[in-house]
PDB file of C-alpha atoms in Angstrom:
ATOM      1  CA  MET A  15      40.321  26.861  56.078  1.00 47.00           C
ATOM      2  CA  GLY A  16      43.995  26.556  56.837  1.00 49.00           C
ATOM      3  CA  ASN A  17      45.523  24.275  54.217  1.00 48.00           C
ATOM      4  CA  ALA A  18      42.739  24.236  51.642  1.00 46.00           C
ATOM      5  CA  VAL A  19      43.784  24.372  48.032  1.00 45.00           C
ATOM      6  CA  ALA A  20      43.132  27.714  46.393  1.00 45.00           C
ATOM      7  CA  ALA A  21      40.242  27.508  44.020  1.00 45.00           C
ATOM      8  CA  ASN A  22      39.097  29.775  41.328  1.00 45.00           C
ATOM      9  CA  THR A  23      35.718  30.489  42.887  1.00 43.00           C
ATOM     10  CA  SER A  24      34.370  33.793  43.926  1.00 44.00           C
ATOM     11  CA  CYS A  25      31.559  35.101  46.014  1.00 46.00           C
ATOM     12  CA  ALA A  26      29.070  36.389  43.533  1.00 46.00           C
ATOM     13  CA  ALA A  27      27.797  39.102  45.805  1.00 47.00           C
ATOM     14  CA  CYS A  28      30.970  40.521  47.387  1.00 49.00           C
ATOM     15  CA  HIS A  29      34.080  39.972  45.222  1.00 49.00           C
ATOM     16  CA  CYS A  30      36.114  39.033  48.267  1.00 50.00           C
ATOM     17  CA  GLU A  31      38.823  37.313  46.258  1.00 48.00           C
ATOM     18  CA  LEU A  32      40.761  40.583  46.257  1.00 51.00           C
ATOM     19  CA  THR A  33      41.327  40.461  50.027  1.00 50.00           C
ATOM     20  CA  ARG A  34      41.536  36.699  50.339  1.00 48.00           C
ATOM     21  CA  LYS A  35      44.797  34.920  51.171  1.00 49.00           C
ATOM     22  CA  SER A  36      46.073  32.488  48.574  1.00 47.00           C
ATOM     23  CA  THR A  37      45.399  29.458  50.785  1.00 48.00           C
ATOM     24  CA  GLU A  38      41.749  30.371  51.421  1.00 48.00           C
ATOM     25  CA  MET A  39      38.791  29.285  49.418  1.00 46.00           C
ATOM     26  CA  ALA A  40      35.376  30.847  49.125  1.00 48.00           C
ATOM     27  CA  VAL A  41      32.299  28.660  49.202  1.00 48.00           C
ATOM     28  CA  SER A  42      29.289  30.403  47.790  1.00 47.00           C
ATOM     29  CA  HIS A  43      25.609  29.853  47.390  1.00 48.00           C
ATOM     30  CA  ILE A  44      26.331  28.834  43.776  1.00 50.00           C
ATOM     31  CA  ASP A  45      27.902  25.563  44.893  1.00 49.00           C
ATOM     32  CA  HIS A  46      25.256  25.233  47.631  1.00 50.00           C
ATOM     33  CA  GLY A  47      27.734  25.874  50.457  1.00 49.00           C
ATOM     34  CA  VAL A  48      29.395  22.479  49.986  1.00 48.00           C
ATOM     35  CA  TYR A  49      33.115  22.144  50.482  1.00 44.00           C
ATOM     36  CA  PRO A  50      34.251  21.011  47.006  1.00 45.00           C
ATOM     37  CA  HIS A  51      36.793  18.460  48.238  1.00 44.00           C
ATOM     38  CA  ALA A  52      34.449  16.783  50.705  1.00 44.00           C
ATOM     39  CA  HIS A  53      33.619  13.131  50.246  1.00 44.00           C
ATOM     40  CA  HIS A  54      30.020  12.937  49.082  1.00 46.00           C
ATOM     41  CA  GLY A  55      29.389   9.323  50.158  1.00 48.00           C
ATOM     42  CA  LYS A  56      27.356   8.002  52.988  1.00 50.00           C
ATOM     43  CA  THR A  57      27.667   9.520  56.431  1.00 49.00           C
ATOM     44  CA  TYR A  58      29.471   7.599  59.140  1.00 47.00           C
ATOM     45  CA  GLN A  59      26.150   6.626  60.716  1.00 50.00           C
ATOM     46  CA  GLU A  60      24.710   5.476  57.364  1.00 54.00           C
ATOM     47  CA  GLU A  61      27.762   3.282  56.781  1.00 52.00           C
ATOM     48  CA  ALA A  62      27.560   1.887  60.307  1.00 49.00           C
ATOM     49  CA  ASP A  63      23.845   1.179  59.906  1.00 54.00           C
ATOM     50  CA  ALA A  64      24.412  -0.553  56.568  1.00 53.00           C
ATOM     51  CA  GLN A  65      27.286  -2.624  57.955  1.00 52.00           C
ATOM     52  CA  TYR A  66      25.404  -3.798  61.059  1.00 50.00           C
ATOM     53  CA  LEU A  67      21.796  -4.294  60.008  1.00 54.00           C
ATOM     54  CA  ASP A  68      21.169  -6.649  62.926  1.00 52.00           C
ATOM     55  CA  GLY A  69      23.256  -4.705  65.428  1.00 56.00           C
ATOM     56  CA  PRO A  70      26.944  -4.557  66.252  1.00 66.00           C
ATOM     57  CA  PRO A  71      28.876  -7.811  65.895  1.00 76.00           C
ATOM     58  CA  GLU A  72      29.296  -8.125  69.694  1.00 81.00           C
ATOM     59  CA  VAL A  73      25.522  -8.085  70.210  1.00 82.00           C
ATOM     60  CA  GLU A  74      24.956 -10.568  67.407  1.00 85.00           C
ATOM     61  CA  LYS A  75      27.678 -12.834  68.795  1.00 83.00           C
ATOM     62  CA  ALA A  76      26.156 -12.684  72.291  1.00 81.00           C
ATOM     63  CA  GLN A  77      22.712 -13.503  70.911  1.00 85.00           C
ATOM     64  CA  ASN A  78      24.132 -16.512  69.072  1.00 86.00           C
ATOM     65  CA  VAL A  79      25.892 -17.739  72.209  1.00 84.00           C
ATOM     66  CA  VAL A  80      22.624 -17.594  74.179  1.00 85.00           C
ATOM     67  CA  LYS A  81      20.647 -19.291  71.376  1.00 89.00           C
ATOM     68  CA  ASN A  82      23.191 -22.113  71.109  1.00 88.00           C
ATOM     69  CA  PHE A  83      23.286 -22.502  74.877  1.00 88.00           C
ATOM     70  CA  VAL A  84      19.491 -22.811  75.048  1.00 87.00           C
ATOM     71  CA  ARG A  85      19.459 -25.367  72.220  1.00 89.00           C
ATOM     72  CA  CYS A  86      22.103 -27.455  73.985  1.00 88.00           C
ATOM     73  CA  LEU A  87      20.303 -27.298  77.329  1.00 90.00           C
ATOM     74  CA  ILE A  88      16.971 -28.293  75.838  1.00 90.00           C
ATOM     75  CA  LYS A  89      18.577 -31.333  74.185  1.00 92.00           C
ATOM     76  CA  GLY A  90      20.806 -32.074  77.183  1.00 92.00           C
ATOM     77  CA  LEU A  91      24.125 -30.396  77.963  1.00 93.00           C
ATOM     78  CA  PRO A  92      26.906 -32.644  79.306  1.00 94.00           C
ATOM     79  CA  VAL A  93      28.185 -31.199  82.598  1.00 95.00           C
ATOM     80  CA  SER A  94      30.407 -32.327  85.446  1.00 95.00           C
ATOM     81  CA  LEU A  95      28.581 -32.173  88.763  1.00 94.00           C
ATOM     82  CA  LEU A  96      30.722 -31.751  91.884  1.00 94.00           C
ATOM     83  CA  SER A  97      30.298 -34.185  94.745  1.00 89.00           C
ATOM     84  CA  VAL A  98      30.660 -33.378  98.456  1.00 86.00           C
ATOM     85  CA  HIS A  99      32.665 -36.619  98.669  1.00 87.00           C
ATOM     86  CA  GLY A 100      35.195 -35.293  96.160  1.00 86.00           C
ATOM     87  CA  GLY A 101      35.375 -35.812  92.443  1.00 87.00           C
ATOM     88  CA  THR A 102      32.740 -35.268  89.824  1.00 92.00           C
ATOM     89  CA  ALA A 103      29.791 -37.082  88.312  1.00 92.00           C
ATOM     90  CA  ASP A 104      28.972 -36.865  84.625  1.00 94.00           C
ATOM     91  CA  CYS A 105      25.461 -35.558  84.111  1.00 94.00           C
ATOM     92  CA  LEU A 106      23.193 -34.057  81.513  1.00 94.00           C
ATOM     93  CA  ALA A 107      21.632 -30.696  82.300  1.00 95.00           C
ATOM     94  CA  PHE A 108      18.261 -29.952  80.718  1.00 95.00           C
ATOM     95  CA  LEU A 109      16.194 -26.799  80.549  1.00 93.00           C
ATOM     96  CA  ASP A 110      12.514 -26.939  79.690  1.00 92.00           C
ATOM     97  CA  ARG A 111      11.311 -25.005  76.647  1.00 89.00           C
ATOM     98  CA  ARG A 112       9.612 -22.373  78.794  1.00 89.00           C
ATOM     99  CA  LEU A 113      12.959 -21.706  80.549  1.00 89.00           C
ATOM    100  CA  THR A 114      11.481 -22.315  83.992  1.00 93.00           C
ATOM    101  CA  GLN A 115      13.160 -25.489  85.246  1.00 95.00           C
ATOM    102  CA  LEU A 116      16.656 -26.958  85.262  1.00 95.00           C
ATOM    103  CA  GLU A 117      16.890 -30.765  85.390  1.00 95.00           C
ATOM    104  CA  LEU A 118      19.982 -32.838  86.118  1.00 95.00           C
ATOM    105  CA  GLN A 119      20.360 -36.498  85.168  1.00 94.00           C
ATOM    106  CA  ARG A 120      23.344 -38.746  85.795  1.00 93.00           C
ATOM    107  CA  THR A 121      24.697 -40.386  82.661  1.00 91.00           C
ATOM    108  CA  ASP A 122      26.353 -43.389  84.318  1.00 86.00           C
ATOM    109  CA  LYS A 123      23.085 -44.983  85.464  1.00 82.00           C
ATOM    110  CA  VAL A 124      20.485 -46.547  83.215  1.00 78.00           C
ATOM    111  CA  ASP A 125      17.039 -45.041  83.838  1.00 84.00           C
ATOM    112  CA  ALA A 126      18.456 -42.415  86.187  1.00 86.00           C
ATOM    113  CA  LYS A 127      15.865 -40.014  87.511  1.00 92.00           C
ATOM    114  CA  ARG A 128      16.109 -36.325  86.803  1.00 91.00           C
ATOM    115  CA  ARG A 129      16.553 -33.921  89.683  1.00 93.00           C
ATOM    116  CA  GLN A 130      14.366 -30.891  89.052  1.00 95.00           C
ATOM    117  CA  VAL A 131      15.267 -27.393  90.195  1.00 95.00           C
ATOM    118  CA  ASN A 132      12.872 -24.522  89.583  1.00 96.00           C
ATOM    119  CA  LEU A 133      14.878 -21.526  88.400  1.00 95.00           C
ATOM    120  CA  GLU A 134      13.166 -19.184  90.850  1.00 95.00           C
ATOM    121  CA  GLU A 135      14.512 -21.365  93.713  1.00 95.00           C
ATOM    122  CA  ILE A 136      18.118 -20.528  92.798  1.00 95.00           C
ATOM    123  CA  ALA A 137      19.200 -17.774  95.184  1.00 95.00           C
ATOM    124  CA  GLU A 138      22.750 -17.232  93.898  1.00 94.00           C
ATOM    125  CA  VAL A 139      25.002 -18.099  90.990  1.00 95.00           C
ATOM    126  CA  VAL A 140      28.589 -18.037  92.239  1.00 95.00           C
ATOM    127  CA  VAL A 141      31.535 -18.271  89.857  1.00 95.00           C
ATOM    128  CA  GLY A 142      34.897 -19.533  91.092  1.00 94.00           C
ATOM    129  CA  GLU A 143      36.481 -21.408  93.940  1.00 92.00           C
ATOM    130  CA  TYR A 144      34.711 -19.746  96.867  1.00 91.00           C
ATOM    131  CA  GLY A 145      31.179 -20.668  95.805  1.00 90.00           C
ATOM    132  CA  GLY A 146      31.204 -24.173  97.210  1.00 90.00           C
ATOM    133  CA  GLN A 147      33.252 -23.671 100.376  1.00 89.00           C
ATOM    134  CA  ASP A 148      30.244 -23.343 102.692  1.00 91.00           C
ATOM    135  CA  PHE A 149      28.749 -26.505 101.171  1.00 93.00           C
ATOM    136  CA  ASN A 150      31.866 -28.753 101.215  1.00 92.00           C
ATOM    137  CA  LEU A 151      32.010 -28.754  97.425  1.00 93.00           C
ATOM    138  CA  PRO A 152      35.510 -28.995  95.882  1.00 93.00           C
ATOM    139  CA  THR A 153      35.141 -25.870  93.743  1.00 94.00           C
ATOM    140  CA  ASP A 154      37.968 -24.235  91.836  1.00 94.00           C
ATOM    141  CA  ALA A 155      38.421 -21.356  89.374  1.00 95.00           C
ATOM    142  CA  LEU A 156      36.457 -23.243  86.681  1.00 96.00           C
ATOM    143  CA  SER A 157      33.450 -23.903  88.908  1.00 95.00           C
ATOM    144  CA  VAL A 158      29.927 -22.504  89.085  1.00 96.00           C
ATOM    145  CA  THR A 159      27.854 -23.012  92.230  1.00 96.00           C
ATOM    146  CA  LEU A 160      24.078 -22.653  92.325  1.00 95.00           C
ATOM    147  CA  VAL A 161      22.967 -21.789  95.858  1.00 95.00           C
ATOM    148  CA  LEU A 162      19.353 -22.775  96.413  1.00 95.00           C
ATOM    149  CA  ASP A 163      16.745 -21.131  98.639  1.00 94.00           C
ATOM    150  CA  SER A 164      16.630 -24.405 100.606  1.00 94.00           C
ATOM    151  CA  GLY A 165      20.215 -23.891 101.794  1.00 93.00           C
ATOM    152  CA  GLN A 166      21.633 -26.567  99.472  1.00 94.00           C
ATOM    153  CA  ALA A 167      24.040 -26.004  96.617  1.00 95.00           C
ATOM    154  CA  ILE A 168      24.819 -27.620  93.291  1.00 96.00           C
ATOM    155  CA  GLY A 169      28.358 -27.280  91.950  1.00 96.00           C
ATOM    156  CA  PHE A 170      29.548 -27.645  88.370  1.00 96.00           C
ATOM    157  CA  ARG A 171      33.070 -27.819  86.954  1.00 96.00           C
ATOM    158  CA  PHE A 172      33.853 -26.746  83.389  1.00 95.00           C
ATOM    159  CA  ASP A 173      36.760 -27.353  81.044  1.00 95.00           C
ATOM    160  CA  ASN A 174      37.501 -23.674  80.424  1.00 94.00           C
ATOM    161  CA  ASP A 175      36.530 -20.209  81.586  1.00 94.00           C
ATOM    162  CA  GLU A 176      34.457 -19.482  78.462  1.00 92.00           C
ATOM    163  CA  ASP A 177      32.149 -22.468  79.088  1.00 93.00           C
ATOM    164  CA  ARG A 178      31.980 -21.546  82.785  1.00 94.00           C
ATOM    165  CA  ASP A 179      31.095 -17.918  82.073  1.00 93.00           C
ATOM    166  CA  THR A 180      28.530 -18.812  79.396  1.00 92.00           C
ATOM    167  CA  PHE A 181      26.792 -21.220  81.773  1.00 94.00           C
ATOM    168  CA  ALA A 182      26.769 -18.740  84.660  1.00 94.00           C
ATOM    169  CA  LEU A 183      25.679 -15.725  82.604  1.00 92.00           C
ATOM    170  CA  CYS A 184      22.951 -17.472  80.616  1.00 92.00           C
ATOM    171  CA  LEU A 185      21.555 -19.271  83.643  1.00 93.00           C
ATOM    172  CA  SER A 186      21.546 -15.970  85.571  1.00 93.00           C
ATOM    173  CA  MET A 187      19.568 -14.336  82.751  1.00 92.00           C
ATOM    174  CA  PHE A 188      17.042 -17.179  82.742  1.00 93.00           C
ATOM    175  CA  ILE A 189      16.677 -16.998  86.530  1.00 94.00           C
ATOM    176  CA  ASP A 190      16.099 -13.241  86.398  1.00 93.00           C
ATOM    177  CA  GLY A 191      13.590 -13.689  83.560  1.00 92.00           C
ATOM    178  CA  ARG A 192      11.715 -16.365  85.498  1.00 93.00           C
ATOM    179  CA  ARG A 193      11.548 -14.208  88.614  1.00 91.00           C
ATOM    180  CA  LEU A 194      10.286 -11.295  86.550  1.00 91.00           C
ATOM    181  CA  ASP A 195       7.550 -13.480  85.036  1.00 90.00           C
ATOM    182  CA  ILE A 196       6.485 -14.677  88.473  1.00 89.00           C
ATOM    183  CA  SER A 197       6.470 -11.141  89.904  1.00 86.00           C
ATOM    184  CA  LYS A 198       4.272  -9.917  87.049  1.00 86.00           C
ATOM    185  CA  ASN A 199       1.774 -12.664  87.820  1.00 83.00           C
ATOM    186  CA  ILE A 200       1.807 -11.913  91.543  1.00 78.00           C
ATOM    187  CA  GLY A 201       1.918  -8.139  91.118  1.00 63.00           C
ATOM    188  CA  GLN A 202       5.072  -7.411  93.095  1.00 56.00           C
ATOM    189  CA  GLY A 203       8.622  -6.541  92.117  1.00 56.00           C
ATOM    190  CA  PRO A 204      11.102  -9.333  91.368  1.00 55.00           C
ATOM    191  CA  LYS A 205      13.522 -10.570  93.971  1.00 59.00           C
ATOM    192  CA  PRO A 206      16.919  -9.855  92.329  1.00 60.00           C
ATOM    193  CA  LEU A 207      19.386 -12.664  91.805  1.00 61.00           C
ATOM    194  CA  HIS A 208      22.567 -12.316  93.783  1.00 59.00           C
ATOM    195  CA  LYS A 209      25.437 -13.161  91.413  1.00 58.00           C
ATOM    196  CA  VAL A 210      28.970 -13.161  92.722  1.00 59.00           C
TER     197      VAL A 210
END
């Protein structure tokens, strides 16, 4: 064992200490074959398991982000909706508790009606400036565009890339989950969401 400290142990059965180098150490059945200088604490896996009872911190953080996002959407998440005429309109985005329908309501009008969009009708979730080009939406790097099966699109602008990415990722997960639920009821495979 290379640089091990010489110990005053011997093999009970063979007396090999006579031919042993001074830097070697014998480990016998008397000490149960355990290297005497080894740390006898928890294994790496035991320590990792004890430290992350609910999973690694990245997984826990991601779960919290999704939970908070759902809570905000159920109560009404303030969003900026892009207009084909330029500019934005302040709206509230809602998600029903079954995670099946997105609703948008303008905040500048009293008694404004909610526009309902079934999640399974969203064909694509496009992040960035190119998502709205085909629909005359003034998208930029902080935009998310929802392309609908009907050929229409809904564009959103966010204050930062973290909010943009959270919206796009969580909504994509909900869309995929909704399509999976529908396909189970129909008995066919889900139509995958195309996310760019």
